[in-house]
PDB file of C-alpha atoms in Angstrom:
ATOM      1  CA  UNK A 636       0.000   0.000   0.000  1.00  0.00           C
ATOM      2  CA  UNK A 637       1.341   3.408  -0.933  1.00  0.00           C
ATOM      3  CA  UNK A 638       2.135   5.801   1.857  1.00  0.00           C
ATOM      4  CA  UNK A 639       0.289   9.060   2.045  1.00  0.00           C
ATOM      5  CA  UNK A 640       0.845  12.188   4.129  1.00  0.00           C
ATOM      6  CA  UNK A 641      -2.858  12.031   4.996  1.00  0.00           C
ATOM      7  CA  UNK A 642      -3.378   9.362   7.707  1.00  0.00           C
ATOM      8  CA  UNK A 643      -6.968   8.670   6.587  1.00  0.00           C
ATOM      9  CA  UNK A 644      -5.819   7.972   3.017  1.00  0.00           C
ATOM     10  CA  UNK A 645      -2.998   5.780   4.301  1.00  0.00           C
ATOM     11  CA  UNK A 646      -5.524   3.889   6.417  1.00  0.00           C
ATOM     12  CA  UNK A 647      -7.585   3.127   3.334  1.00  0.00           C
ATOM     13  CA  UNK A 648     -10.187   5.918   3.322  1.00  0.00           C
ATOM     14  CA  UNK A 649     -10.286   6.813  -0.368  1.00  0.00           C
ATOM     15  CA  UNK A 650     -13.099   9.391  -0.041  1.00  0.00           C
ATOM     16  CA  UNK A 651     -10.685  12.039   1.222  1.00  0.00           C
ATOM     17  CA  UNK A 652      -8.326  11.259  -1.642  1.00  0.00           C
ATOM     18  CA  UNK A 653     -11.143  11.769  -4.148  1.00  0.00           C
ATOM     19  CA  UNK A 654     -12.136  15.069  -2.527  1.00  0.00           C
ATOM     20  CA  UNK A 655      -8.515  16.262  -2.480  1.00  0.00           C
ATOM     21  CA  UNK A 656      -8.060  15.254  -6.112  1.00  0.00           C
ATOM     22  CA  UNK A 657     -11.275  16.963  -7.271  1.00  0.00           C
ATOM     23  CA  UNK A 658     -10.586  20.223  -5.413  1.00  0.00           C
ATOM     24  CA  UNK A 659      -7.015  20.605  -6.644  1.00  0.00           C
ATOM     25  CA  UNK A 660      -6.333  22.947  -9.529  1.00  0.00           C
ATOM     26  CA  UNK A 661      -6.483  20.772 -12.601  1.00  0.00           C
ATOM     27  CA  UNK A 662      -4.816  22.320 -15.670  1.00  0.00           C
ATOM     28  CA  UNK A 663      -7.135  20.320 -17.935  1.00  0.00           C
ATOM     29  CA  UNK A 664     -10.265  21.862 -16.412  1.00  0.00           C
ATOM     30  CA  UNK A 665      -8.801  25.360 -16.774  1.00  0.00           C
ATOM     31  CA  UNK A 666      -7.902  24.576 -20.382  1.00  0.00           C
ATOM     32  CA  UNK A 667     -11.482  23.361 -20.926  1.00  0.00           C
ATOM     33  CA  UNK A 668     -12.939  26.543 -19.480  1.00  0.00           C
ATOM     34  CA  UNK A 669     -10.690  28.669 -21.680  1.00  0.00           C
ATOM     35  CA  UNK A 670     -11.645  26.641 -24.769  1.00  0.00           C
ATOM     36  CA  UNK A 671     -15.360  27.005 -23.936  1.00  0.00           C
ATOM     37  CA  UNK A 672     -14.893  30.770 -23.599  1.00  0.00           C
ATOM     38  CA  UNK A 673     -13.034  30.945 -26.918  1.00  0.00           C
ATOM     39  CA  UNK A 674     -15.725  28.856 -28.598  1.00  0.00           C
ATOM     40  CA  UNK A 675     -18.508  31.066 -27.268  1.00  0.00           C
ATOM     41  CA  UNK A 676     -16.642  34.170 -28.359  1.00  0.00           C
ATOM     42  CA  UNK A 677     -16.010  32.805 -31.854  1.00  0.00           C
ATOM     43  CA  UNK A 678     -19.674  31.803 -32.253  1.00  0.00           C
ATOM     44  CA  UNK A 679     -20.733  35.293 -31.152  1.00  0.00           C
ATOM     45  CA  UNK A 680     -18.434  36.817 -33.766  1.00  0.00           C
ATOM     46  CA  UNK A 681     -19.821  34.439 -36.407  1.00  0.00           C
ATOM     47  CA  UNK A 682     -23.433  35.365 -35.553  1.00  0.00           C
ATOM     48  CA  UNK A 683     -22.554  39.053 -35.622  1.00  0.00           C
ATOM     49  CA  UNK A 684     -20.984  38.666 -39.073  1.00  0.00           C
ATOM     50  CA  UNK A 685     -24.023  36.755 -40.323  1.00  0.00           C
ATOM     51  CA  UNK A 686     -26.289  39.545 -39.072  1.00  0.00           C
ATOM     52  CA  UNK A 687     -24.081  42.255 -40.584  1.00  0.00           C
ATOM     53  CA  UNK A 688     -23.927  40.398 -43.910  1.00  0.00           C
ATOM     54  CA  UNK A 689     -27.664  39.755 -44.058  1.00  0.00           C
ATOM     55  CA  UNK A 690     -27.800  41.120 -47.602  1.00  0.00           C
ATOM     56  CA  UNK A 691     -25.647  38.179 -48.773  1.00  0.00           C
ATOM     57  CA  UNK A 692     -27.132  34.863 -49.845  1.00  0.00           C
ATOM     58  CA  UNK A 693     -27.535  32.467 -46.911  1.00  0.00           C
ATOM     59  CA  UNK A 694     -25.889  29.603 -48.764  1.00  0.00           C
ATOM     60  CA  UNK A 695     -22.862  31.759 -49.554  1.00  0.00           C
ATOM     61  CA  UNK A 696     -22.404  32.391 -45.849  1.00  0.00           C
ATOM     62  CA  UNK A 697     -22.850  28.673 -45.111  1.00  0.00           C
ATOM     63  CA  UNK A 698     -20.230  27.919 -47.777  1.00  0.00           C
ATOM     64  CA  UNK A 699     -17.670  30.265 -46.176  1.00  0.00           C
ATOM     65  CA  UNK A 700     -18.383  28.864 -42.724  1.00  0.00           C
ATOM     66  CA  UNK A 701     -17.943  25.350 -44.104  1.00  0.00           C
ATOM     67  CA  UNK A 702     -14.569  26.242 -45.612  1.00  0.00           C
ATOM     68  CA  UNK A 703     -13.344  27.430 -42.200  1.00  0.00           C
ATOM     69  CA  UNK A 704     -14.836  24.363 -40.494  1.00  0.00           C
ATOM     70  CA  UNK A 705     -13.226  21.946 -42.993  1.00  0.00           C
ATOM     71  CA  UNK A 706      -9.833  23.595 -42.521  1.00  0.00           C
ATOM     72  CA  UNK A 707     -10.014  23.320 -38.712  1.00  0.00           C
ATOM     73  CA  UNK A 708     -11.361  19.747 -38.869  1.00  0.00           C
ATOM     74  CA  UNK A 709      -8.652  18.562 -41.262  1.00  0.00           C
ATOM     75  CA  UNK A 710      -5.937  19.967 -38.994  1.00  0.00           C
ATOM     76  CA  UNK A 711      -7.468  18.176 -35.996  1.00  0.00           C
ATOM     77  CA  UNK A 712      -7.864  14.896 -37.909  1.00  0.00           C
ATOM     78  CA  UNK A 713      -4.270  15.106 -39.129  1.00  0.00           C
ATOM     79  CA  UNK A 714      -3.027  15.619 -35.551  1.00  0.00           C
ATOM     80  CA  UNK A 715      -5.000  12.544 -34.449  1.00  0.00           C
ATOM     81  CA  UNK A 716      -3.945  10.503 -37.530  1.00  0.00           C
ATOM     82  CA  UNK A 717      -7.552   9.754 -38.420  1.00  0.00           C
ATOM     83  CA  UNK A 718      -9.185   9.502 -41.820  1.00  0.00           C
ATOM     84  CA  UNK A 719     -11.451  12.417 -42.778  1.00  0.00           C
ATOM     85  CA  UNK A 720     -13.867   9.833 -44.210  1.00  0.00           C
ATOM     86  CA  UNK A 721     -14.322   8.021 -40.903  1.00  0.00           C
ATOM     87  CA  UNK A 722     -14.083   4.273 -40.348  1.00  0.00           C
ATOM     88  CA  UNK A 723     -14.264   1.945 -43.349  1.00  0.00           C
ATOM     89  CA  UNK A 724     -17.580   0.472 -42.183  1.00  0.00           C
ATOM     90  CA  UNK A 725     -20.215   1.497 -44.773  1.00  0.00           C
ATOM     91  CA  UNK A 726     -22.962   1.830 -42.176  1.00  0.00           C
ATOM     92  CA  UNK A 727     -20.956   4.275 -40.073  1.00  0.00           C
ATOM     93  CA  UNK A 728     -20.030   6.306 -43.166  1.00  0.00           C
ATOM     94  CA  UNK A 729     -23.701   6.420 -44.145  1.00  0.00           C
ATOM     95  CA  UNK A 730     -24.612   7.832 -40.731  1.00  0.00           C
ATOM     96  CA  UNK A 731     -21.767  10.361 -40.967  1.00  0.00           C
ATOM     97  CA  UNK A 732     -23.049  11.578 -44.346  1.00  0.00           C
ATOM     98  CA  UNK A 733     -26.595  11.726 -42.977  1.00  0.00           C
ATOM     99  CA  UNK A 734     -25.390  13.722 -39.981  1.00  0.00           C
ATOM    100  CA  UNK A 735     -23.468  16.065 -42.288  1.00  0.00           C
ATOM    101  CA  UNK A 736     -26.541  16.696 -44.466  1.00  0.00           C
ATOM    102  CA  UNK A 737     -28.756  17.454 -41.465  1.00  0.00           C
ATOM    103  CA  UNK A 738     -26.003  19.592 -39.926  1.00  0.00           C
ATOM    104  CA  UNK A 739     -25.655  21.647 -43.113  1.00  0.00           C
ATOM    105  CA  UNK A 740     -29.423  22.125 -43.307  1.00  0.00           C
ATOM    106  CA  UNK A 741     -29.495  23.187 -39.654  1.00  0.00           C
ATOM    107  CA  UNK A 742     -26.713  25.740 -40.176  1.00  0.00           C
ATOM    108  CA  UNK A 743     -28.449  27.109 -43.289  1.00  0.00           C
ATOM    109  CA  UNK A 744     -31.753  27.421 -41.415  1.00  0.00           C
ATOM    110  CA  UNK A 745     -30.015  29.067 -38.448  1.00  0.00           C
ATOM    111  CA  UNK A 746     -28.195  31.583 -40.676  1.00  0.00           C
ATOM    112  CA  UNK A 747     -31.418  32.313 -42.563  1.00  0.00           C
ATOM    113  CA  UNK A 748     -33.194  32.899 -39.248  1.00  0.00           C
ATOM    114  CA  UNK A 749     -30.486  35.285 -38.088  1.00  0.00           C
ATOM    115  CA  UNK A 750     -30.750  37.201 -41.343  1.00  0.00           C
ATOM    116  CA  UNK A 751     -34.517  37.680 -41.492  1.00  0.00           C
ATOM    117  CA  UNK A 752     -35.668  37.603 -37.857  1.00  0.00           C
ATOM    118  CA  UNK A 753     -34.982  40.058 -35.094  1.00  0.00           C
ATOM    119  CA  UNK A 754     -31.971  38.743 -33.173  1.00  0.00           C
ATOM    120  CA  UNK A 755     -33.919  37.928 -29.949  1.00  0.00           C
ATOM    121  CA  UNK A 756     -36.336  35.762 -31.947  1.00  0.00           C
ATOM    122  CA  UNK A 757     -33.507  33.933 -33.713  1.00  0.00           C
ATOM    123  CA  UNK A 758     -31.691  33.351 -30.415  1.00  0.00           C
ATOM    124  CA  UNK A 759     -34.881  32.040 -28.829  1.00  0.00           C
ATOM    125  CA  UNK A 760     -35.380  29.563 -31.630  1.00  0.00           C
ATOM    126  CA  UNK A 761     -31.756  28.425 -31.519  1.00  0.00           C
ATOM    127  CA  UNK A 762     -31.677  27.827 -27.770  1.00  0.00           C
ATOM    128  CA  UNK A 763     -34.825  25.724 -27.885  1.00  0.00           C
ATOM    129  CA  UNK A 764     -33.011  22.950 -29.758  1.00  0.00           C
ATOM    130  CA  UNK A 765     -31.897  20.896 -26.703  1.00  0.00           C
ATOM    131  CA  UNK A 766     -35.412  20.272 -25.343  1.00  0.00           C
ATOM    132  CA  UNK A 767     -36.755  19.598 -28.826  1.00  0.00           C
ATOM    133  CA  UNK A 768     -33.870  17.218 -29.552  1.00  0.00           C
ATOM    134  CA  UNK A 769     -34.736  15.375 -26.348  1.00  0.00           C
ATOM    135  CA  UNK A 770     -38.409  15.220 -27.389  1.00  0.00           C
ATOM    136  CA  UNK A 771     -37.439  13.824 -30.801  1.00  0.00           C
ATOM    137  CA  UNK A 772     -35.224  11.253 -29.070  1.00  0.00           C
ATOM    138  CA  UNK A 773     -38.274  10.067 -27.155  1.00  0.00           C
ATOM    139  CA  UNK A 774     -40.330   9.765 -30.346  1.00  0.00           C
ATOM    140  CA  UNK A 775     -37.693   8.445 -32.734  1.00  0.00           C
ATOM    141  CA  UNK A 776     -35.246   6.451 -30.622  1.00  0.00           C
ATOM    142  CA  UNK A 777     -37.558   5.398 -27.823  1.00  0.00           C
ATOM    143  CA  UNK A 778     -35.704   7.085 -24.975  1.00  0.00           C
ATOM    144  CA  UNK A 779     -37.651   7.454 -21.762  1.00  0.00           C
ATOM    145  CA  UNK A 780     -38.423  10.781 -20.189  1.00  0.00           C
ATOM    146  CA  UNK A 781     -38.597  11.024 -16.438  1.00  0.00           C
ATOM    147  CA  UNK A 782     -40.687  13.726 -14.751  1.00  0.00           C
ATOM    148  CA  UNK A 783     -37.509  15.683 -14.006  1.00  0.00           C
ATOM    149  CA  UNK A 784     -36.684  15.731 -17.751  1.00  0.00           C
ATOM    150  CA  UNK A 785     -40.086  17.269 -18.493  1.00  0.00           C
ATOM    151  CA  UNK A 786     -39.596  19.892 -15.770  1.00  0.00           C
ATOM    152  CA  UNK A 787     -36.122  20.667 -17.145  1.00  0.00           C
ATOM    153  CA  UNK A 788     -37.475  21.117 -20.678  1.00  0.00           C
ATOM    154  CA  UNK A 789     -40.264  23.428 -19.492  1.00  0.00           C
ATOM    155  CA  UNK A 790     -37.855  25.483 -17.360  1.00  0.00           C
ATOM    156  CA  UNK A 791     -35.379  25.692 -20.270  1.00  0.00           C
ATOM    157  CA  UNK A 792     -37.999  26.852 -22.753  1.00  0.00           C
ATOM    158  CA  UNK A 793     -39.483  29.325 -20.262  1.00  0.00           C
ATOM    159  CA  UNK A 794     -36.074  30.731 -19.350  1.00  0.00           C
ATOM    160  CA  UNK A 795     -35.086  31.193 -22.978  1.00  0.00           C
ATOM    161  CA  UNK A 796     -38.371  32.939 -23.715  1.00  0.00           C
ATOM    162  CA  UNK A 797     -38.067  35.280 -20.730  1.00  0.00           C
ATOM    163  CA  UNK A 798     -34.429  36.173 -21.362  1.00  0.00           C
ATOM    164  CA  UNK A 799     -34.573  36.592 -25.134  1.00  0.00           C
ATOM    165  CA  UNK A 800     -37.968  38.361 -24.960  1.00  0.00           C
ATOM    166  CA  UNK A 801     -39.046  37.358 -28.474  1.00  0.00           C
ATOM    167  CA  UNK A 802     -41.408  39.689 -30.293  1.00  0.00           C
ATOM    168  CA  UNK A 803     -43.670  36.818 -31.415  1.00  0.00           C
ATOM    169  CA  UNK A 804     -44.414  36.104 -27.737  1.00  0.00           C
ATOM    170  CA  UNK A 805     -44.236  39.517 -26.057  1.00  0.00           C
ATOM    171  CA  UNK A 806     -45.069  41.805 -28.980  1.00  0.00           C
ATOM    172  CA  UNK A 807     -43.077  44.763 -30.197  1.00  0.00           C
ATOM    173  CA  UNK A 808     -41.321  46.732 -27.488  1.00  0.00           C
ATOM    174  CA  UNK A 809     -40.494  50.399 -27.614  1.00  0.00           C
ATOM    175  CA  UNK A 810     -36.831  51.182 -27.803  1.00  0.00           C
ATOM    176  CA  UNK A 811     -35.787  53.666 -25.145  1.00  0.00           C
ATOM    177  CA  UNK A 812     -33.157  56.134 -26.170  1.00  0.00           C
ATOM    178  CA  UNK A 813     -30.426  56.857 -23.607  1.00  0.00           C
ATOM    179  CA  UNK A 814     -30.856  60.559 -24.340  1.00  0.00           C
ATOM    180  CA  UNK A 815     -34.585  60.398 -23.500  1.00  0.00           C
ATOM    181  CA  UNK A 816     -33.843  58.838 -20.117  1.00  0.00           C
ATOM    182  CA  UNK A 817     -31.231  61.467 -19.278  1.00  0.00           C
ATOM    183  CA  UNK A 818     -33.448  64.389 -20.332  1.00  0.00           C
ATOM    184  CA  UNK A 819     -36.284  63.381 -17.988  1.00  0.00           C
TER     185      UNK A 819
END
């Protein structure tokens, strides 16, 4: 048995070792947090560019996004020494192509929504995908929903609606000018 400076761990109590390990500063978790922040920032920039370029064709924007995505994906696949076409199993390749087609359609629909809808409405629609994906999983794959899953979906949809304040739900709101507030 390995010796430990902690007498409880040395005596065989592994709970304290797990707590000590989980509370220590893990460079991988910090790296993950930084990558999540960079991803969120890059998606925000992408959505801003899509909104600013709303006079361009949606499929042109999807094409440019795909070029960037292919470049990044090929670099990652090369680093991992994996084939860009996936495993040689035909069934898996079929599902990869199917996923790619649905992914491209989803990106095109999302970009189109950003271009023609007010941004709060587009954001509301985009952030409702997790509960709807879970509902489709129940219908199509036969997953089971527990009561807590239903509550989570309702809370998620309600929270998105209240935060994004979509015009289709709350109606048009008057914009308040900063100058008007200061003058009063």
